[in-house]
Amino acid sequence: MCGIIGYVGGREAVPILIKGLEHLEYRGYDSAGIACLSPDCSGFFVCKEQGKIGELKARLNGVPTQANSGIGHTRWATHGAPSKTNAHPHLGQNGRVAVVHNGIIENYAELKSELKRKGCCFKSDTDTEVAAHLIESYYHGDLGGAMRRAAARIQGFFAFVAMAKAEPNRVCALKRSNPLVVGVGKGENFVASDVSALLPYTNKVMYLEDDEFVELTRECVNVSRLKDGKPVRKQIATVSWKAEEASKGDFPHFMLKEIFEQPAVLRRTLQTYVKKTGGIAFDTLDRKVKDHVKRTGKIFVVSCGTAYHAGLVGRYLFEAYARVPTEAHVSSEFRYSDPIISKNDTAVFITQSGETADTLAALREAKRKGARTLAIVNVAGSTIAREADAVVYTLAGPEIGVASTKAYLGQLLTLALFALYVGGLRKRLSQSAIRGFTREASKLPDKVREILGTSESVDSAAGALFTKGNFLFLGRGYNFPNALEGALKLKEISYAHAHGYAAGEMKHGPIALIDETQPVVCLVPKGTKTYTKMLSNMEEILARRGIIISIATKGDRAVQRLSRHVFWIPDTLEIFSPILTAVPLQLFAYKIATLNHRDVDQPRNLAKSVTVE
Ligand code: F6R
């Protein structure tokens, strides 16, 4: 989704804007642009390009701007095709105001007709240009005042950053629903869609709330309420992530780097939530939340995409170990299904970014209906982390690759520990049983490392199958969600069609697909309740000459006999098995995508942080 950066300070603005945009690339975009102002007020220098930031950089090469302030944008098209003309920033009618925007202006058609009647000429097909003309039409020397008046007319959700030609040392921004973070520097200040764009410059940040307005100069950051200008006192938070964590290092892609970071993510999660005694503690939860969870009548787990697959595993976990009736929902369906929720229920929202619009809307709906809300979030300070009643952080660090990998493993382990913890609170599990589980969990980082060190079988299977256009993934129980996840990973980065299915359902339809050309990935770790049933399903595939690729426990001859390719994983308890089976699935998708020369980190049409519904 669109990425925004704004800068005001004493340094040359263009390289800062470009670097900020590069750190926002992972959000997904189709064009990019900047506008900056030099102190002589001679007018905006605007440069935009369709395609990658590299194209924009090439156009800027050697152009002297001497600007110390500016705004920049990466666009993910909503209104109007991806093109240079539709790229942001957009200027008002007389070039006195420049605007970048993330979000959707729902009443843009009505505003556009009104502005056209007043003589505005539109150059682009975007809703954002409407905001630029509107702000300029209200501009009489005070950018803040003009933005407030414009915001009062705009329906929808948005984050705007704007500058006025006559005020070169001032950048103003406001937001409703879409994220904006202020970066506080020394003699310079920043605003951006997320902290990753700020990390190269500062780790001191202020998270803006909805309907807040901020004015940045070199020396000051003033936040006020949008509606009446009343000053708001904000806390400055310190971000613990390092700029290096958000860089690729020696890896060819962020996705591969993040897959290899997974042992460290699991270790950090264990160090944070498992005590030296082997018990589990979630210290960020206060007594009220713990009491509520202890008595809760029902749990709703709500999330999107990969996080939804973690939610499905969560459902099995909460039912099995905490004995709480649990439903898992896709956020976009949950919100509109008029869910039957009571005050006694707990709604758990899982999200890497903490900004996914559907999940945020679902959270607000659950709160409106009186449920206690808990967010399992990776990005500290994100909107969902701030709005939920309680937060449990996944400790994956910045995830830049669009395809979620390390955040998913972090979610799976955090959910497993949390379900065991709730089981303990509700006296469904003894502390010694919990210690048994955490003893096994402590071995997971090394087990994942072992899988990463023996991935030749994944390479050879991918080499044999990368031209196939259709894959089926089958699993049961705790590994059924991973069949969905394996298929999602493959399709989103390789563009091959892939379908995940509950293996027991195969005979009710998908078996018709099986012939000697059909690859079927079977998740069949040993020691699960459904192991023998999985073997029977594999026999059925083999009888129809399907190509079986299995993920199996080391040394499992029965599986090996049925399979063309096997990805071995170490033995573990059933509840942790998805943490291990996910890893070869990620590597398989990665390998197939790279053999097909796909843009693994930024697959077409996708965005990392989906801030529109
Ligand atoms: C797939 C992927 C997406 C996200 C989904 C939710 O690899 O990354 O399916 O999982 O968009 O995003 P978050 O977790 O940020 O709410």
XYZ file of C-alpha atoms and ligand atoms in Angstrom:
629
model
C 0.000 0.000 0.000
C 1.080 3.603 -0.428
C 4.094 4.771 1.562
C 4.638 8.330 2.726
C 7.681 10.264 3.896
C 8.093 13.922 4.822
C 11.255 15.739 5.920
C 12.225 19.154 7.224
C 15.721 19.966 8.524
C 19.134 21.236 7.589
C 20.258 18.490 5.245
C 19.743 17.982 1.524
C 16.182 16.615 1.429
C 16.236 14.519 -1.762
C 18.576 11.690 -0.613
C 16.665 11.487 2.678
C 13.321 11.211 0.890
C 14.673 8.596 -1.520
C 16.203 6.477 1.245
C 12.952 6.728 3.213
C 11.005 5.570 0.160
C 13.411 2.668 -0.333
C 12.633 1.558 3.209
C 8.924 1.706 2.377
C 9.301 -0.287 -0.869
C 8.291 -3.494 0.876
C 4.768 -2.162 1.336
C 4.198 -2.719 -2.407
C 3.921 0.052 -5.027
C 3.744 0.796 -8.730
C 5.146 4.334 -8.961
C 7.032 6.831 -6.837
C 7.620 10.553 -6.589
C 8.931 13.436 -4.528
C 8.282 17.167 -4.224
C 10.671 19.475 -2.432
C 11.169 23.139 -1.771
C 14.308 25.213 -1.689
C 14.536 28.117 0.752
C 14.114 30.747 -1.992
C 10.393 29.826 -2.381
C 10.867 29.516 -6.137
C 8.315 26.712 -6.333
C 8.103 22.972 -6.001
C 10.636 20.720 -7.637
C 8.573 17.628 -8.511
C 9.878 14.368 -9.902
C 7.780 11.216 -10.424
C 8.185 7.942 -12.262
C 6.165 4.825 -12.901
C 7.894 1.630 -11.781
C 10.646 1.175 -9.251
C 12.411 3.789 -7.119
C 15.514 3.059 -9.198
C 13.786 4.805 -12.142
C 13.085 7.829 -9.973
C 16.678 7.890 -8.739
C 17.972 7.705 -12.303
C 15.868 10.741 -13.259
C 17.068 12.665 -10.218
C 20.700 11.863 -10.808
C 22.728 15.060 -10.786
C 19.752 17.421 -10.525
C 20.692 20.065 -7.924
C 17.739 21.007 -5.716
C 19.322 22.462 -2.555
C 16.031 21.712 -0.851
C 15.936 21.180 2.916
C 12.356 19.995 3.058
C 10.144 17.766 0.989
C 7.604 14.994 0.749
C 7.769 11.634 -1.020
C 5.437 8.797 -1.891
C 5.248 5.264 -3.196
C 1.852 4.632 -4.818
C -0.211 1.438 -4.862
C -2.960 2.255 -7.345
C -6.561 2.497 -6.169
C -8.138 5.327 -8.225
C -6.489 5.532 -11.652
C -4.032 3.163 -13.334
C -0.369 3.015 -12.325
C 1.265 5.821 -14.358
C 3.620 8.759 -14.027
C 0.687 11.204 -14.176
C -1.184 9.433 -11.394
C 1.930 9.130 -9.212
C 2.081 11.440 -6.160
C 2.832 14.186 -5.100
C -0.050 16.122 -6.630
C -0.125 19.920 -6.817
C -3.039 22.316 -6.417
C -4.307 24.389 -9.347
C -1.617 27.074 -9.055
C 1.188 24.911 -7.713
C 1.005 26.510 -4.263
C 0.378 23.261 -2.377
C 1.809 19.745 -2.812
C 0.160 16.669 -1.295
C 0.848 12.966 -0.822
C -1.842 10.618 0.427
C -2.455 7.072 1.595
C -6.080 5.948 1.714
C -9.292 6.487 -0.199
C -11.409 9.639 -0.521
C -14.881 8.172 -0.777
C -16.647 11.401 -1.827
C -13.958 12.365 -4.345
C -16.368 12.428 -7.347
C -18.644 14.977 -5.673
C -15.679 17.137 -4.559
C -14.116 16.894 -7.999
C -17.287 18.201 -9.727
C -17.447 21.089 -7.251
C -13.776 21.978 -7.812
C -14.167 21.715 -11.595
C -17.087 24.144 -11.453
C -14.738 26.544 -9.634
C -12.241 26.274 -12.479
C -9.792 23.579 -11.307
C -8.236 21.526 -14.090
C -7.397 17.952 -13.180
C -4.349 16.268 -14.642
C -4.697 12.819 -13.083
C -7.407 10.230 -12.404
C -6.593 10.067 -8.689
C -8.702 10.942 -5.679
C -5.583 12.534 -4.163
C -5.497 15.350 -6.698
C -8.927 16.364 -5.377
C -7.349 16.858 -1.940
C -4.518 18.946 -3.434
C -6.980 21.297 -5.171
C -9.242 21.422 -2.140
C -6.434 22.284 0.279
C -5.120 24.930 -2.104
C -8.602 26.420 -2.495
C -8.645 26.993 1.284
C -5.034 28.197 1.469
C -4.550 31.791 2.591
C -1.056 31.639 4.058
C -1.720 28.959 6.692
C -1.260 25.388 5.495
C -2.541 23.863 8.741
C -5.783 25.821 8.580
C -6.309 24.846 4.936
C -5.695 21.163 5.664
C -8.117 21.172 8.590
C -10.855 22.744 6.466
C -10.228 20.261 3.667
C -10.230 17.285 6.062
C -13.642 18.372 7.355
C -15.002 17.964 3.815
C -13.362 14.639 3.027
C -15.102 11.339 3.694
C -13.082 8.134 3.807
C -9.809 7.190 5.377
C -6.537 8.878 4.840
C -3.105 10.000 5.870
C -2.048 13.251 4.176
C 1.294 15.002 4.205
C 1.463 18.411 2.557
C 3.673 21.447 2.001
C 2.964 24.981 0.829
C 5.259 26.849 -1.569
C 5.183 29.943 0.636
C 6.177 27.996 3.778
C 9.290 26.006 2.811
C 10.304 25.148 6.373
C 7.051 23.520 7.352
C 5.623 20.062 6.680
C 2.094 19.303 7.862
C 0.289 15.980 8.177
C -2.960 14.531 9.449
C -4.574 11.144 9.593
C -7.796 9.224 9.913
C -7.502 5.404 9.938
C -4.266 5.195 7.929
C -0.978 5.131 9.833
C 1.481 8.001 10.304
C 4.503 8.108 12.587
C 6.552 11.194 13.421
C 10.331 10.761 13.661
C 11.923 13.190 16.104
C 15.478 14.197 15.196
C 17.999 16.847 16.246
C 17.437 19.980 14.177
C 15.325 17.921 11.805
C 12.019 16.075 11.896
C 10.298 13.428 9.829
C 6.913 11.880 9.224
C 6.325 8.526 7.553
C 3.861 5.688 7.087
C 5.888 3.438 9.335
C 9.008 3.344 11.453
C 11.138 1.451 8.935
C 11.481 4.645 6.858
C 12.700 6.526 9.950
C 15.175 3.976 11.320
C 18.178 5.246 9.322
C 17.722 8.675 10.976
C 16.115 8.307 14.383
C 14.604 5.789 16.768
C 12.569 8.421 18.639
C 9.015 8.363 17.394
C 5.506 9.616 18.086
C 2.542 7.586 16.865
C -0.261 9.799 15.585
C -3.824 8.870 16.532
C -6.838 9.294 14.289
C -7.967 12.879 13.771
C -4.674 14.327 14.895
C -2.759 16.963 13.002
C 0.983 17.546 13.173
C 3.112 20.480 12.124
C 6.842 19.877 11.691
C 9.577 22.483 11.484
C 13.320 21.969 11.978
C 13.063 22.555 15.699
C 9.467 21.705 16.624
C 6.842 19.019 16.420
C 3.391 20.313 17.339
C 0.511 17.878 17.514
C -3.063 19.060 17.860
C -6.625 17.844 17.471
C -7.824 18.056 13.908
C -11.277 19.410 14.693
C -10.421 22.346 16.956
C -6.636 22.736 17.010
C -6.382 21.951 20.730
C -2.748 20.918 21.481
C -2.143 17.229 22.256
C 0.749 16.147 24.489
C 2.402 13.107 22.930
C 4.806 10.592 24.381
C 8.060 10.016 22.522
C 8.655 6.268 22.186
C 12.015 4.625 21.528
C 11.972 1.958 18.811
C 14.105 -1.086 19.624
C 14.510 -2.244 16.008
C 17.858 -1.436 14.352
C 18.264 -0.089 10.810
C 20.480 -3.128 9.940
C 17.608 -5.483 10.776
C 15.701 -3.920 7.917
C 18.464 -4.550 5.372
C 19.146 -7.661 3.265
C 22.755 -8.171 4.346
C 24.401 -10.828 2.167
C 21.150 -12.536 1.218
C 19.776 -12.180 -2.323
C 16.264 -11.508 -0.982
C 14.656 -10.331 2.245
C 12.425 -13.406 2.174
C 15.386 -15.789 2.316
C 17.059 -13.728 5.042
C 13.850 -13.773 7.057
C 13.434 -17.553 6.629
C 16.969 -17.969 8.017
C 16.231 -15.613 10.933
C 13.537 -17.970 12.218
C 15.666 -19.854 14.773
C 16.524 -16.476 16.338
C 12.848 -15.431 16.361
C 11.860 -18.651 18.133
C 14.699 -18.251 20.639
C 13.674 -14.653 21.411
C 10.061 -15.741 21.867
C 11.064 -18.501 24.282
C 13.393 -16.198 26.227
C 10.582 -13.661 26.596
C 7.620 -15.867 27.475
C 9.159 -18.953 29.117
C 10.549 -18.537 32.638
C 13.744 -20.203 33.881
C 11.563 -22.685 35.793
C 9.908 -23.792 32.532
C 6.617 -22.048 33.357
C 5.020 -19.531 30.977
C 4.441 -15.834 31.760
C 2.877 -12.999 29.758
C 3.982 -10.017 31.790
C 2.380 -7.387 29.555
C -1.090 -8.660 30.510
C -2.551 -7.048 33.606
C -4.624 -8.833 36.238
C -7.955 -7.712 34.724
C -7.073 -9.296 31.380
C -5.841 -12.479 33.023
C -9.045 -12.750 35.079
C -11.136 -12.228 31.990
C -9.267 -14.873 29.964
C -9.587 -17.274 32.886
C -13.373 -16.995 32.833
C -13.940 -16.377 29.148
C -16.870 -18.204 27.544
C -15.550 -18.204 24.018
C -12.567 -17.108 21.983
C -12.760 -15.575 18.506
C -9.479 -15.574 16.592
C -9.593 -13.032 13.771
C -6.939 -12.312 11.113
C -6.101 -12.220 7.389
C -3.934 -14.230 4.988
C -0.982 -15.946 6.623
C -2.010 -14.586 10.014
C -5.397 -16.292 9.471
C -3.579 -19.594 9.020
C -1.860 -18.979 12.349
C -5.351 -18.235 13.716
C -6.613 -21.615 12.494
C -3.784 -23.337 14.369
C -4.682 -21.122 17.349
C -8.232 -22.422 17.266
C -7.060 -26.017 17.637
C -4.683 -24.960 20.422
C -7.237 -23.024 22.499
C -9.764 -25.833 22.247
C -7.289 -28.611 22.996
C -5.267 -27.044 25.828
C -7.431 -24.294 27.333
C -10.706 -26.104 26.600
C -12.373 -22.867 25.472
C -14.806 -23.062 22.523
C -12.985 -21.139 19.788
C -13.856 -19.854 16.324
C -11.318 -18.694 13.741
C -12.455 -16.024 11.289
C -11.114 -14.116 8.317
C -11.267 -10.440 9.371
C -13.080 -9.207 6.249
C -15.908 -11.738 6.793
C -16.066 -11.416 10.586
C -16.822 -7.742 10.499
C -19.824 -8.049 8.190
C -21.247 -11.272 9.629
C -22.877 -9.552 12.613
C -21.010 -11.934 14.946
C -22.768 -13.034 18.123
C -20.340 -11.795 20.783
C -20.941 -11.300 24.464
C -19.032 -9.354 27.120
C -17.721 -12.621 28.455
C -15.920 -13.432 25.177
C -12.348 -12.741 24.137
C -11.498 -11.640 20.617
C -7.882 -12.292 19.599
C -6.535 -10.396 16.575
C -3.369 -11.661 14.918
C -1.409 -9.327 12.682
C 2.192 -8.772 11.669
C 1.828 -5.141 10.616
C -0.813 -4.126 13.126
C -2.284 -1.946 10.371
C -4.367 -4.339 8.240
C -7.589 -2.416 7.581
C -9.887 -5.470 7.697
C -8.429 -6.648 10.996
C -8.618 -3.158 12.462
C -12.276 -2.856 11.428
C -12.984 -6.291 12.950
C -11.284 -5.227 16.202
C -13.434 -2.111 16.382
C -16.558 -4.205 15.736
C -15.651 -6.654 18.521
C -15.024 -3.745 20.920
C -18.312 -2.160 19.947
C -20.018 -5.416 20.853
C -18.351 -5.465 24.245
C -15.784 -8.278 23.855
C -12.410 -8.045 25.583
C -9.835 -7.661 22.788
C -6.297 -8.962 22.679
C -3.887 -8.364 19.814
C -0.975 -10.592 18.844
C 1.109 -8.074 16.915
C 4.621 -7.784 15.527
C 4.922 -4.022 15.025
C 5.094 -2.153 18.321
C 3.037 1.030 18.429
C 0.944 0.026 15.407
C -2.720 0.998 15.337
C -4.022 -2.442 16.325
C -1.466 -2.692 19.158
C -2.689 0.670 20.451
C -6.402 0.026 20.092
C -6.652 -3.492 21.551
C -7.362 -3.862 25.285
C -4.195 -5.939 25.656
C -1.190 -6.797 23.479
C 1.115 -9.772 23.210
C 4.034 -9.059 20.902
C 5.482 -11.536 18.446
C 9.198 -10.910 18.392
C 10.043 -11.356 14.730
C 11.717 -7.961 14.213
C 11.062 -6.041 10.992
C 9.624 -8.253 8.258
C 10.265 -6.660 4.874
C 9.599 -9.461 2.351
C 5.967 -9.237 1.304
C 5.470 -12.958 1.907
C 5.198 -13.475 5.641
C 7.635 -16.105 6.984
C 9.356 -15.296 10.270
C 6.300 -13.420 11.542
C 4.255 -16.599 10.917
C 6.608 -18.805 12.934
C 6.611 -16.164 15.665
C 2.795 -16.203 15.657
C 2.648 -20.017 15.819
C 4.991 -20.263 18.798
C 3.424 -17.309 20.618
C -0.043 -18.821 20.143
C 1.104 -22.241 21.365
C 2.657 -20.714 24.495
C -0.359 -18.501 25.075
C -2.825 -21.403 24.732
C -0.779 -23.454 27.215
C -0.664 -20.451 29.540
C -4.456 -20.028 29.360
C -4.785 -23.787 29.953
C -2.728 -23.282 33.119
C -4.816 -20.278 34.255
C -8.011 -22.280 33.773
C -6.522 -25.268 35.605
C -6.888 -27.469 32.533
C -3.146 -28.098 32.495
C -0.832 -28.721 35.428
C 2.390 -26.686 35.738
C 4.381 -29.881 35.298
C 2.550 -30.610 32.014
C 3.353 -27.048 30.902
C 7.018 -27.588 31.766
C 6.979 -30.722 29.590
C 5.764 -28.664 26.654
C 8.256 -25.839 27.161
C 11.107 -28.365 27.440
C 10.245 -29.555 23.937
C 9.650 -25.979 22.719
C 13.175 -25.026 23.791
C 14.521 -27.430 21.144
C 12.596 -25.809 18.288
C 15.220 -23.165 17.320
C 17.822 -25.890 16.744
C 15.342 -28.079 14.920
C 14.466 -25.244 12.537
C 18.182 -24.569 12.057
C 18.640 -28.236 11.159
C 15.882 -28.023 8.500
C 17.515 -24.906 7.048
C 20.853 -26.716 6.860
C 19.498 -29.669 4.890
C 17.437 -28.121 2.148
C 18.986 -29.970 -0.845
C 15.843 -32.113 -1.214
C 13.776 -28.916 -1.509
C 16.138 -27.659 -4.218
C 15.927 -30.873 -6.209
C 12.109 -31.100 -5.938
C 11.778 -27.453 -6.970
C 14.178 -28.061 -9.870
C 11.987 -30.924 -11.084
C 8.657 -29.138 -10.623
C 9.154 -25.404 -11.139
C 7.427 -25.372 -14.537
C 4.232 -26.925 -13.150
C 1.304 -24.505 -13.046
C -0.867 -26.284 -10.516
C -0.121 -27.677 -7.051
C -2.250 -29.296 -4.375
C -1.289 -29.134 -0.678
C -2.844 -31.546 1.818
C -2.691 -31.731 5.590
C -4.807 -32.683 8.579
C -5.317 -31.393 12.108
C -2.624 -28.927 13.205
C -1.070 -29.235 9.763
C -4.207 -28.488 7.759
C -3.645 -24.705 8.177
C -0.105 -25.245 6.895
C -1.519 -26.877 3.728
C -3.328 -23.564 3.181
C -0.191 -21.621 4.061
C 2.064 -23.691 1.752
C -0.358 -23.033 -1.120
C -0.599 -19.314 -0.314
C 3.187 -18.926 -0.127
C 3.653 -20.659 -3.463
C 0.952 -18.789 -5.350
C 1.774 -15.331 -4.034
C 5.446 -15.390 -4.985
C 5.604 -17.827 -7.931
C 2.174 -17.049 -9.497
C 1.556 -20.813 -9.972
C -1.922 -21.881 -8.983
C -1.909 -23.757 -5.701
C -4.711 -25.025 -3.532
C -4.578 -26.092 0.106
C -7.070 -28.678 1.301
C -7.908 -30.757 4.349
C -6.602 -34.145 3.238
C -9.759 -35.953 4.361
C -11.788 -33.760 2.002
C -9.742 -34.817 -1.038
C -12.062 -37.680 -1.869
C -14.999 -35.252 -1.918
C -13.772 -33.391 -4.994
C -10.092 -32.558 -5.554
C -9.207 -36.213 -6.205
C -10.589 -35.604 -9.700
C -7.490 -33.481 -10.368
C -5.042 -36.298 -9.693
C -3.185 -37.816 -12.628
C 0.462 -38.430 -13.440
C 1.086 -34.685 -13.976
C -0.307 -33.432 -10.657
C 2.120 -32.538 -7.838
C 0.604 -33.012 -4.381
C 2.462 -31.751 -1.317
C 1.518 -33.891 1.708
C 2.229 -32.741 5.267
C 2.636 -35.959 7.187
C 4.721 -35.600 10.364
C 4.778 -38.721 12.535
C 3.179 -38.925 15.970
C 0.037 -36.958 15.066
C -3.507 -38.258 15.622
C -4.124 -38.308 11.888
C -0.832 -39.819 10.703
C -2.248 -43.139 9.471
C -5.175 -41.375 7.818
C -2.669 -39.195 5.931
C -0.857 -42.346 4.763
C -4.147 -43.685 3.373
C -4.750 -40.424 1.531
C -1.261 -40.674 0.042
C -1.982 -44.254 -1.107
C -5.059 -42.894 -2.893
C -2.935 -40.296 -4.675
C -0.302 -42.854 -5.640
C -2.976 -45.203 -6.977
C -3.836 -42.404 -9.425
C -0.128 -41.816 -10.214
C 0.030 -38.337 -8.651
C 3.471 -36.887 -7.862
C 3.814 -36.915 -4.069
C 6.130 -34.480 -2.306
C 6.036 -35.094 1.433
C 7.106 -33.307 4.552
C 7.849 -36.123 6.954
C 9.659 -36.997 10.171
C 13.252 -38.119 9.669
C 13.584 -41.818 8.928
C 9.925 -42.444 8.112
C 10.215 -45.279 5.599
C 6.433 -45.601 5.100
C 6.236 -42.054 3.797
C 9.412 -42.387 1.763
C 7.970 -45.424 -0.060
C 4.971 -43.394 -1.220
C 6.789 -40.191 -2.164
C 8.726 -38.909 -5.186
C 10.402 -36.241 -3.016
C 10.655 -36.015 0.786
C 11.551 -32.961 2.906
C 12.695 -34.310 6.256
C 11.984 -32.580 9.551
C 13.041 -33.564 13.095
C 10.582 -35.200 15.458
C 8.523 -32.972 17.773
C 5.233 -32.849 19.674
C 2.115 -32.563 17.533
C 1.272 -29.040 18.738
C 4.666 -27.748 17.579
C 4.694 -29.680 14.310
C 3.333 -26.751 12.211
C 6.392 -24.719 13.298
C 8.613 -27.302 11.633
C 6.480 -28.239 8.599
C 6.122 -24.545 7.633
C 9.851 -24.158 6.978
C 10.305 -26.524 3.979
C 7.074 -25.070 2.547
C 8.592 -21.583 2.663
C 11.831 -22.788 1.075
C 9.937 -24.711 -1.620
C 7.887 -21.630 -2.573
C 11.012 -19.466 -2.532
C 12.970 -21.851 -4.726
C 10.173 -22.283 -7.292
C 9.669 -18.512 -7.468
C 13.373 -17.766 -7.990
C 13.664 -20.494 -10.656
C 10.812 -18.686 -12.420
C 12.644 -15.338 -12.004
C 9.848 -13.792 -9.932
C 10.239 -10.649 -7.848
C 10.187 -12.612 -4.589
C 10.240 -9.682 -2.175
C 7.678 -7.606 -4.030
C 5.324 -9.910 -5.905
C 3.020 -8.224 -8.402
C -0.183 -6.592 -7.120
C 0.621 -7.345 -3.483
C 1.229 -5.008 -0.581
C 2.854 -5.766 2.748
C 0.605 -3.592 4.789
C -2.965 -3.735 3.472
C -4.464 -0.491 4.708
C -7.598 -0.530 2.506
C -10.602 -2.807 3.082
C 1.090 -13.574 2.929
C 0.941 -12.372 3.721
C -0.420 -11.828 3.908
C -0.578 -11.249 5.326
C -1.932 -10.554 5.472
C -2.157 -10.051 6.872
O 2.410 -14.018 2.894
O 1.899 -11.815 4.189
O -1.397 -12.773 3.637
O -0.443 -12.291 6.238
O -2.005 -9.491 4.570
O -1.195 -9.099 7.219
P -0.953 -8.706 8.731
O -0.397 -9.904 9.412
O 0.017 -7.574 8.664
O -2.277 -8.321 9.300
